[in-house]
Short mmCIF file of C-alpha atoms in Angstrom, two decimals:
data_model
loop_
_atom_site.label_atom_id
_atom_site.label_comp_id
_atom_site.label_asym_id
_atom_site.label_seq_id
_atom_site.Cartn_x
_atom_site.Cartn_y
_atom_site.Cartn_z
CA UNK I 1 -61.31 -119.32 -169.28
CA UNK I 2 -64.96 -120.32 -168.92
CA UNK I 3 -66.57 -123.05 -170.99
CA UNK I 4 -70.17 -123.90 -171.80
CA UNK I 5 -70.68 -127.57 -172.60
CA UNK I 6 -73.66 -129.74 -173.46
CA UNK I 7 -73.94 -133.35 -172.34
CA UNK I 8 -73.33 -136.29 -174.63
CA UNK I 9 -73.08 -140.06 -174.43
CA UNK I 10 -75.50 -142.66 -173.13
CA UNK I 11 -76.21 -144.26 -169.79
CA UNK I 12 -74.48 -147.64 -169.39
CA UNK I 13 -76.86 -150.45 -170.27
CA UNK I 14 -78.23 -152.41 -167.36
CA UNK I 15 -77.09 -149.84 -164.79
CA UNK I 16 -80.49 -149.62 -163.15
CA UNK I 17 -80.46 -153.36 -162.51
CA UNK I 18 -76.97 -153.35 -161.03
CA UNK I 19 -77.32 -150.49 -158.57
CA UNK I 20 -79.83 -147.88 -157.38
CA UNK I 21 -77.09 -145.31 -157.94
CA UNK I 22 -77.20 -143.46 -161.25
CA UNK I 23 -73.66 -143.04 -162.57
CA UNK I 24 -73.43 -140.18 -165.05
CA UNK I 25 -71.22 -140.87 -168.07
CA UNK I 26 -69.35 -143.76 -166.45
CA UNK I 27 -68.58 -145.41 -169.81
CA UNK I 28 -66.60 -142.35 -170.93
CA UNK I 29 -63.06 -142.07 -169.61
CA UNK I 30 -62.69 -138.45 -170.66
CA UNK I 31 -65.00 -135.42 -170.46
CA UNK I 32 -68.48 -136.76 -171.39
CA UNK I 33 -69.70 -133.38 -172.60
CA UNK I 34 -69.54 -131.32 -175.79
CA UNK I 35 -68.15 -127.81 -175.57
CA UNK I 36 -70.41 -125.01 -176.72
CA UNK I 37 -68.50 -121.88 -175.79
CA UNK I 38 -65.16 -120.88 -174.22
CA UNK I 39 -64.76 -117.66 -172.23
CA UNK I 40 -61.37 -116.20 -171.32
CA UNK I 41 -60.59 -113.48 -168.80
CA UNK I 42 -58.77 -114.71 -165.69
CA UNK I 43 -54.98 -114.98 -165.47
CA UNK I 44 -54.80 -117.41 -162.55
CA UNK I 45 -56.89 -120.09 -160.84
CA UNK I 46 -60.64 -119.47 -160.77
CA UNK I 47 -62.07 -120.51 -157.39
CA UNK I 48 -65.44 -118.79 -156.91
CA UNK I 49 -68.60 -118.13 -158.82
CA UNK I 50 -71.70 -116.30 -157.64
CA UNK I 51 -75.02 -115.68 -159.34
CA UNK I 52 -75.98 -111.99 -159.48
CA UNK I 53 -79.38 -112.34 -161.18
CA UNK I 54 -81.01 -114.33 -163.99
CA UNK I 55 -78.73 -112.70 -166.55
CA UNK I 56 -75.36 -112.25 -164.83
CA UNK I 57 -72.83 -114.11 -162.72
CA UNK I 58 -69.41 -113.18 -161.33
CA UNK I 59 -66.20 -115.23 -161.13
CA UNK I 60 -63.15 -114.63 -158.95
CA UNK I 61 -59.90 -116.31 -157.97
CA UNK I 62 -56.19 -116.11 -157.44
CA UNK I 63 -55.55 -113.23 -159.87
CA UNK I 64 -57.40 -110.91 -157.44
CA UNK I 65 -59.88 -109.94 -160.16
CA UNK I 66 -63.67 -110.21 -160.28
CA UNK I 67 -65.22 -110.69 -163.73
CA UNK I 68 -68.92 -110.09 -164.36
CA UNK I 69 -70.40 -112.19 -167.19
CA UNK I 70 -73.61 -112.30 -169.18
CA UNK I 71 -75.10 -115.70 -168.26
CA UNK I 72 -77.11 -115.86 -171.48
CA UNK I 73 -74.41 -115.06 -174.04
CA UNK I 74 -71.11 -115.51 -172.15
CA UNK I 75 -70.12 -111.91 -172.84
CA UNK I 76 -67.66 -110.32 -170.42
CA UNK I 77 -69.43 -107.29 -168.97
CA UNK I 78 -67.07 -105.88 -166.33
CA UNK I 79 -63.69 -106.50 -164.75
CA UNK I 80 -63.31 -105.33 -161.15
CA UNK I 81 -59.74 -104.62 -160.03
CA UNK I 82 -58.86 -103.49 -156.53
CA UNK I 83 -57.29 -106.38 -154.61
CA UNK I 84 -53.54 -106.93 -154.65
CA UNK I 85 -53.65 -110.64 -153.74
CA UNK I 86 -55.94 -113.63 -154.35
CA UNK I 87 -59.63 -113.41 -153.54
CA UNK I 88 -60.66 -115.66 -150.64
CA UNK I 89 -64.44 -115.06 -150.47
CA UNK I 90 -67.25 -113.46 -152.47
CA UNK I 91 -70.93 -112.90 -151.67
CA UNK I 92 -73.85 -110.82 -152.92
CA UNK I 93 -75.09 -107.94 -150.76
CA UNK I 94 -78.87 -107.48 -151.19
CA UNK I 95 -80.15 -103.94 -151.62
CA UNK I 96 -82.35 -102.41 -148.94
CA UNK I 97 -86.04 -102.15 -149.82
CA UNK I 98 -85.94 -98.48 -148.83
CA UNK I 99 -82.96 -97.77 -151.07
CA UNK I 100 -83.81 -95.85 -154.24
CA UNK I 101 -80.89 -97.31 -156.20
CA UNK I 102 -81.30 -101.05 -156.82
CA UNK I 103 -77.82 -101.74 -158.16
CA UNK I 104 -76.39 -105.21 -157.53
CA UNK I 105 -73.69 -105.10 -154.84
CA UNK I 106 -71.12 -107.74 -153.89
CA UNK I 107 -68.50 -108.09 -151.16
CA UNK I 108 -65.09 -109.62 -151.86
CA UNK I 109 -62.40 -110.61 -149.36
CA UNK I 110 -58.74 -111.08 -150.21
CA UNK I 111 -55.46 -112.39 -148.86
CA UNK I 112 -54.37 -108.74 -148.87
CA UNK I 113 -56.52 -108.47 -145.68
CA UNK I 114 -59.14 -106.20 -147.20
CA UNK I 115 -62.84 -106.45 -147.99
CA UNK I 116 -64.27 -104.40 -150.87
CA UNK I 117 -67.88 -103.56 -151.65
CA UNK I 118 -68.52 -103.36 -155.43
CA UNK I 119 -71.34 -102.04 -157.59
CA UNK I 120 -71.69 -104.71 -160.30
CA UNK I 121 -73.83 -102.45 -162.49
CA UNK I 122 -71.17 -99.76 -162.82
CA UNK I 123 -67.97 -101.55 -161.77
CA UNK I 124 -67.44 -98.89 -159.10
CA UNK I 125 -65.65 -99.64 -155.83
CA UNK I 126 -68.14 -98.41 -153.20
CA UNK I 127 -66.28 -98.97 -149.92
CA UNK I 128 -63.19 -100.73 -148.61
CA UNK I 129 -62.20 -102.13 -145.19
CA UNK I 130 -58.48 -102.52 -144.46
CA UNK I 131 -58.34 -103.07 -140.68
CA UNK I 132 -58.17 -106.88 -140.58
CA UNK I 133 -55.42 -108.61 -138.61
CA UNK I 134 -55.75 -111.84 -140.62
CA UNK I 135 -57.10 -113.01 -143.97
CA UNK I 136 -60.89 -113.14 -144.20
CA UNK I 137 -61.78 -116.65 -145.41
CA UNK I 138 -65.58 -116.42 -145.55
CA UNK I 139 -68.42 -113.91 -145.64
CA UNK I 140 -72.11 -114.10 -144.71
CA UNK I 141 -74.98 -111.62 -145.01
CA UNK I 142 -77.76 -111.57 -142.42
CA UNK I 143 -80.38 -109.62 -144.34
CA UNK I 144 -82.99 -109.71 -141.57
CA UNK I 145 -80.60 -108.00 -139.15
CA UNK I 146 -79.12 -105.82 -141.92
CA UNK I 147 -75.53 -106.82 -141.04
CA UNK I 148 -72.80 -108.92 -142.62
CA UNK I 149 -70.15 -111.14 -141.03
CA UNK I 150 -66.52 -111.86 -141.82
CA UNK I 151 -64.71 -114.97 -140.66
CA UNK I 152 -60.96 -115.27 -140.21
CA UNK I 153 -59.07 -115.89 -136.99
CA UNK I 154 -62.05 -114.20 -135.34
CA UNK I 155 -65.70 -113.50 -136.19
CA UNK I 156 -66.67 -109.89 -136.92
CA UNK I 157 -70.06 -108.21 -137.37
CA UNK I 158 -70.37 -105.17 -139.68
CA UNK I 159 -73.11 -102.77 -140.71
CA UNK I 160 -73.99 -101.54 -144.20
CA UNK I 161 -71.51 -98.70 -143.97
CA UNK I 162 -68.76 -101.23 -143.23
CA UNK I 163 -68.47 -100.07 -139.60
CA UNK I 164 -67.34 -102.77 -137.15
CA UNK I 165 -70.11 -103.50 -134.63
CA UNK I 166 -68.47 -106.26 -132.57
CA UNK I 167 -66.17 -109.26 -132.81
CA UNK I 168 -65.15 -112.38 -130.94
CA UNK I 169 -61.79 -113.04 -129.37
CA UNK I 170 -59.20 -115.03 -131.34
CA UNK I 171 -60.84 -118.39 -132.20
CA UNK I 172 -58.18 -120.36 -134.08
CA UNK I 173 -54.98 -119.92 -136.05
CA UNK I 174 -56.55 -121.97 -138.85
CA UNK I 175 -59.50 -119.57 -138.94
CA UNK I 176 -63.19 -119.92 -139.77
CA UNK I 177 -63.60 -121.85 -143.01
CA UNK I 178 -67.36 -121.33 -143.53
CA UNK I 179 -70.31 -119.37 -142.12
CA UNK I 180 -74.10 -119.75 -142.42
CA UNK I 181 -77.15 -118.16 -140.81
CA UNK I 182 -79.68 -120.26 -138.87
CA UNK I 183 -82.85 -119.21 -136.96
CA UNK I 184 -83.05 -117.27 -133.68
CA UNK I 185 -80.33 -114.76 -134.66
CA UNK I 186 -77.74 -117.53 -134.70
CA UNK I 187 -74.89 -118.39 -137.07
CA UNK I 188 -72.83 -121.57 -137.51
CA UNK I 189 -69.06 -121.21 -137.94
CA UNK I 190 -66.83 -124.06 -139.12
CA UNK I 191 -63.56 -123.93 -137.18
CA UNK I 192 -61.30 -126.92 -137.77
CA UNK I 193 -63.24 -130.09 -136.83
CA UNK I 194 -65.84 -128.13 -134.86
CA UNK I 195 -69.06 -126.33 -135.69
CA UNK I 196 -69.57 -123.42 -133.29
CA UNK I 197 -73.04 -121.92 -132.80
CA UNK I 198 -73.00 -118.18 -132.05
CA UNK I 199 -75.97 -115.98 -131.17
CA UNK I 200 -75.95 -112.34 -132.26
CA UNK I 201 -77.38 -109.83 -129.78
CA UNK I 202 -78.48 -106.62 -131.50
CA UNK I 203 -77.96 -103.23 -129.93
CA UNK I 204 -80.89 -101.80 -127.95
CA UNK I 205 -81.51 -98.57 -126.07
CA UNK I 206 -80.38 -100.14 -122.82
CA UNK I 207 -77.29 -101.90 -124.18
CA UNK I 208 -73.86 -100.64 -125.07
CA UNK I 209 -73.87 -102.21 -128.53
CA UNK I 210 -73.90 -105.47 -130.46
CA UNK I 211 -72.53 -108.68 -128.96
CA UNK I 212 -71.68 -112.25 -130.03
CA UNK I 213 -72.33 -115.12 -127.62
CA UNK I 214 -71.02 -118.67 -128.06
CA UNK I 215 -73.93 -121.09 -127.53
CA UNK I 216 -72.72 -124.59 -128.39
CA UNK I 217 -69.98 -126.63 -130.09
CA UNK I 218 -70.81 -129.62 -132.30
CA UNK I 219 -68.01 -132.20 -132.27
CA UNK I 220 -69.27 -135.00 -134.55
CA UNK I 221 -66.79 -134.49 -137.42
CA UNK I 222 -63.52 -136.44 -137.37
CA UNK I 223 -61.56 -134.04 -139.58
CA UNK I 224 -61.51 -130.42 -140.70
CA UNK I 225 -64.80 -129.08 -142.06
CA UNK I 226 -64.43 -127.65 -145.56
CA UNK I 227 -68.04 -126.90 -146.54
CA UNK I 228 -71.24 -125.73 -144.89
CA UNK I 229 -74.67 -124.87 -146.37
CA UNK I 230 -78.12 -124.02 -145.05
CA UNK I 231 -80.47 -126.15 -147.20
CA UNK I 232 -83.88 -125.13 -145.77
CA UNK I 233 -85.62 -123.90 -142.60
CA UNK I 234 -85.04 -127.18 -140.74
CA UNK I 235 -81.69 -128.51 -141.96
CA UNK I 236 -78.13 -127.52 -142.68
CA UNK I 237 -75.32 -129.69 -144.06
CA UNK I 238 -71.58 -129.86 -143.41
CA UNK I 239 -68.80 -131.74 -145.23
CA UNK I 240 -65.28 -132.62 -144.10
CA UNK I 241 -61.82 -133.36 -145.44
CA UNK I 242 -62.27 -137.14 -145.00
CA UNK I 243 -65.58 -137.28 -146.86
CA UNK I 244 -68.07 -137.05 -144.01
CA UNK I 245 -71.40 -135.40 -144.86
CA UNK I 246 -73.65 -134.63 -141.90
CA UNK I 247 -77.22 -133.33 -142.11
CA UNK I 248 -78.09 -131.30 -139.01
CA UNK I 249 -81.35 -130.20 -137.42
CA UNK I 250 -81.36 -126.41 -137.57
CA UNK I 251 -83.38 -125.89 -134.39
CA UNK I 252 -82.12 -128.68 -132.13
CA UNK I 253 -78.55 -128.81 -133.54
CA UNK I 254 -78.63 -132.61 -133.62
CA UNK I 255 -77.56 -135.04 -136.36
CA UNK I 256 -80.40 -136.02 -138.76
CA UNK I 257 -78.35 -138.15 -141.14
CA UNK I 258 -74.74 -138.97 -142.00
CA UNK I 259 -73.00 -140.20 -145.16
CA UNK I 260 -69.39 -141.45 -145.22
CA UNK I 261 -69.15 -143.50 -148.41
CA UNK I 262 -69.18 -141.09 -151.34
CA UNK I 263 -66.01 -142.55 -152.83
CA UNK I 264 -67.35 -146.15 -152.83
CA UNK I 265 -71.20 -146.10 -152.82
CA UNK I 266 -71.56 -149.33 -154.86
CA UNK I 267 -69.44 -152.22 -156.22
CA UNK I 268 -67.19 -151.16 -159.07
CA UNK I 269 -66.21 -153.06 -162.18
CA UNK I 270 -62.62 -151.98 -161.76
CA UNK I 271 -62.08 -152.22 -158.02
CA UNK I 272 -58.29 -151.85 -158.21
CA UNK I 273 -58.61 -148.56 -160.07
CA UNK I 274 -61.05 -147.20 -157.46
CA UNK I 275 -58.78 -148.24 -154.59
CA UNK I 276 -55.84 -146.53 -156.25
CA UNK I 277 -57.79 -143.31 -156.66
CA UNK I 278 -58.91 -143.31 -153.04
CA UNK I 279 -55.37 -143.50 -151.68
CA UNK I 280 -55.18 -139.72 -152.01
CA UNK I 281 -56.91 -137.79 -149.19
CA UNK I 282 -58.13 -135.11 -151.59
CA UNK I 283 -60.04 -137.73 -153.58
CA UNK I 284 -62.56 -138.07 -150.74
CA UNK I 285 -62.65 -134.49 -149.44
CA UNK I 286 -65.99 -132.68 -149.61
CA UNK I 287 -64.82 -129.30 -150.86
CA UNK I 288 -68.14 -127.63 -151.51
CA UNK I 289 -71.93 -128.07 -151.50
CA UNK I 290 -75.03 -126.61 -153.09
CA UNK I 291 -78.68 -127.69 -152.99
CA UNK I 292 -82.18 -127.54 -154.41
CA UNK I 293 -85.53 -128.46 -152.89
CA UNK I 294 -84.78 -132.18 -152.74
CA UNK I 295 -81.03 -132.77 -153.11
CA UNK I 296 -77.59 -131.68 -152.00
CA UNK I 297 -74.99 -131.56 -154.79
CA UNK I 298 -71.64 -132.58 -153.34
CA UNK I 299 -68.16 -131.92 -154.73
CA UNK I 300 -66.19 -134.97 -153.56
CA UNK I 301 -62.60 -135.26 -154.74
CA UNK I 302 -62.74 -135.28 -158.54
CA UNK I 303 -66.42 -136.18 -158.65
CA UNK I 304 -69.90 -134.76 -158.30
CA UNK I 305 -72.52 -136.57 -156.20
CA UNK I 306 -76.24 -136.07 -155.65
CA UNK I 307 -77.44 -136.77 -152.09
CA UNK I 308 -81.22 -136.98 -151.67
CA UNK I 309 -82.37 -135.41 -148.40
CA UNK I 310 -85.59 -137.43 -148.10
CA UNK I 311 -84.06 -140.81 -149.01
CA UNK I 312 -80.89 -139.99 -147.04
CA UNK I 313 -78.55 -141.56 -149.57
CA UNK I 314 -76.55 -140.86 -152.72
CA UNK I 315 -78.78 -141.29 -155.80
CA UNK I 316 -76.44 -140.23 -158.64
CA UNK I 317 -72.80 -139.42 -159.26
CA UNK I 318 -70.06 -138.67 -161.74
CA UNK I 319 -66.97 -140.02 -159.97
CA UNK I 320 -64.47 -138.50 -162.39
CA UNK I 321 -66.25 -135.30 -163.36
CA UNK I 322 -62.86 -133.66 -163.79
CA UNK I 323 -59.15 -134.39 -163.93
CA UNK I 324 -58.68 -132.45 -160.70
CA UNK I 325 -60.47 -131.92 -157.40
CA UNK I 326 -63.82 -130.16 -157.67
CA UNK I 327 -63.47 -127.15 -155.40
CA UNK I 328 -66.67 -125.17 -155.90
CA UNK I 329 -70.36 -125.75 -156.55
CA UNK I 330 -72.79 -122.96 -157.51
CA UNK I 331 -76.19 -122.34 -159.06
CA UNK I 332 -76.79 -120.55 -162.33
CA UNK I 333 -79.88 -120.09 -164.48
CA UNK I 334 -79.99 -122.41 -167.50
CA UNK I 335 -79.04 -120.46 -170.61
CA UNK I 336 -80.87 -122.94 -172.85
CA UNK I 337 -84.33 -122.46 -171.31
CA UNK I 338 -86.16 -120.30 -168.79
CA UNK I 339 -86.10 -123.01 -166.12
CA UNK I 340 -83.78 -122.74 -163.14
CA UNK I 341 -81.10 -125.45 -163.22
CA UNK I 342 -78.09 -126.31 -161.08
CA UNK I 343 -74.57 -125.35 -162.09
CA UNK I 344 -71.47 -127.00 -160.70
CA UNK I 345 -68.08 -125.33 -160.88
CA UNK I 346 -64.94 -127.41 -160.45
CA UNK I 347 -61.79 -125.46 -159.71
CA UNK I 348 -58.24 -126.75 -159.33
CA UNK I 349 -54.69 -125.61 -158.74
CA UNK I 350 -53.35 -124.93 -162.22
CA UNK I 351 -56.21 -124.12 -164.59
CA UNK I 352 -57.83 -120.76 -165.21
CA UNK I 353 -61.16 -121.79 -166.68
CA UNK I 354 -64.72 -122.73 -165.85
CA UNK I 355 -66.56 -125.31 -167.97
CA UNK I 356 -70.31 -125.24 -168.51
CA UNK I 357 -71.84 -128.70 -169.02
CA UNK I 358 -75.38 -129.90 -169.65
CA UNK I 359 -75.98 -133.30 -168.12
CA UNK I 360 -78.55 -135.98 -168.89
CA UNK I 361 -80.21 -135.30 -165.54
CA UNK I 362 -81.13 -131.81 -166.77
CA UNK I 363 -78.61 -129.85 -164.76
CA UNK I 364 -75.90 -127.47 -165.89
CA UNK I 365 -72.37 -128.32 -164.78
CA UNK I 366 -69.39 -125.97 -164.75
CA UNK I 367 -65.94 -127.53 -164.44
CA UNK I 368 -62.31 -126.53 -164.33
CA UNK I 369 -59.28 -127.97 -162.58
CA UNK I 370 -55.65 -128.84 -162.39
CA UNK I 371 -54.20 -131.50 -164.69
CA UNK I 372 -51.66 -133.82 -163.13
CA UNK I 373 -48.35 -134.01 -164.90
#
C-alpha cells in the first residue's frame, strides 16, 4: 500500500528560542499528516523506491515484484514479475544517446541470485543474468564508462549486454552494502566498517580487458556502514549502524565533517522517554540517505533528520516520523506543484505500504514501517 499525505499541525511555540534545531510536528504523538490517497499493490514489505521520470516512480520489496506508478495520480501502471525471491536492489539504467528507442530501463537484483533488466514503458523483461554465486546487495551505473556494477561478496563490472567484464576476488562474507561512483574512474564500496576505493581500468588495444584495482581503505567508521551517497562533485557521505555520519572529500578521500548525535541533538522535555528509545541499536542506525543542493536527508532509527552541508550540523528533524525504523529515503517530484521536492520513504519489517506526506518545510515525505506489538 502507498499513501499520499499532506502535512498538518503547527510548530511548537517558542521552539526557535529554545534550540536552533527545527523539530517537525513534535507536539503530535501520532502521525502529524493528513492522508490524501492510499495505493495498494504489494503483498509483502516495500523496501525500495526509485524515480523513473517526472511522472512515474517504481517500488519494490520482499514480494519480488516491481510496481510502476503514476506519480501525479497514484495510478498503478505496470507490475513486473520475474524474481522468485525478495528484491535486494533497484536502479535506473539510462538510455544511450545513440539509441533510437528511449524507453526507461531499470535493473533489479534479487535474493534468487539474479539481476533482471526491465523496460518500464512496456513491462518487458529485456535481459537476465543468473550466474551469481551470492546475492547482489547493491547496483551502480557508471554512465560515462557505459558499464554497471554489482556488489555482493565480490564486485563485478558488466556491459550493456549484461556480459561480465571483470570482477574482484572474494571481499567479505557480509558483502558490499553500498556502491557509489566518484571521479577518476573510481568507485567507493561499503564493506562492513570499511570504505574501499577501487579504480576501474577500461580495456584498451594493448590490454587484455577490464580490471579493478584496490586503491585505498578508509577506516574511520566504528560500526558497519549501512548507507552511502555521492552528494556533489567534491563530497560524498556515509552513515553507520551506530549513527555516525561522515562527510568525505571526494578527491582527497579525507574526512570533511562528522556527526554522531542525531538521536540527541538538543535537550528534550522528556529526557527519560528519549533515553528509553535510544536503548535500541536500531533507533540510532542511519539506514539511508538522500540529498539536495544544500542538505542531506538522513533516515535515523524512526526519525528523519536534515543535515546542512555548509553549516555542518543538523538543522531540522522529526524524531518519531514513523512507528518503525525508516529504511529508505528517495526523491520524487511534488504532485501538488511543478517544483521538485524531496520524498522520504520509510520501510519496516511488517508493513506493505508507502505513505506520502507533505511537511511544513515544503518537502514530500513517504513513510511505511513495522508496528511493534
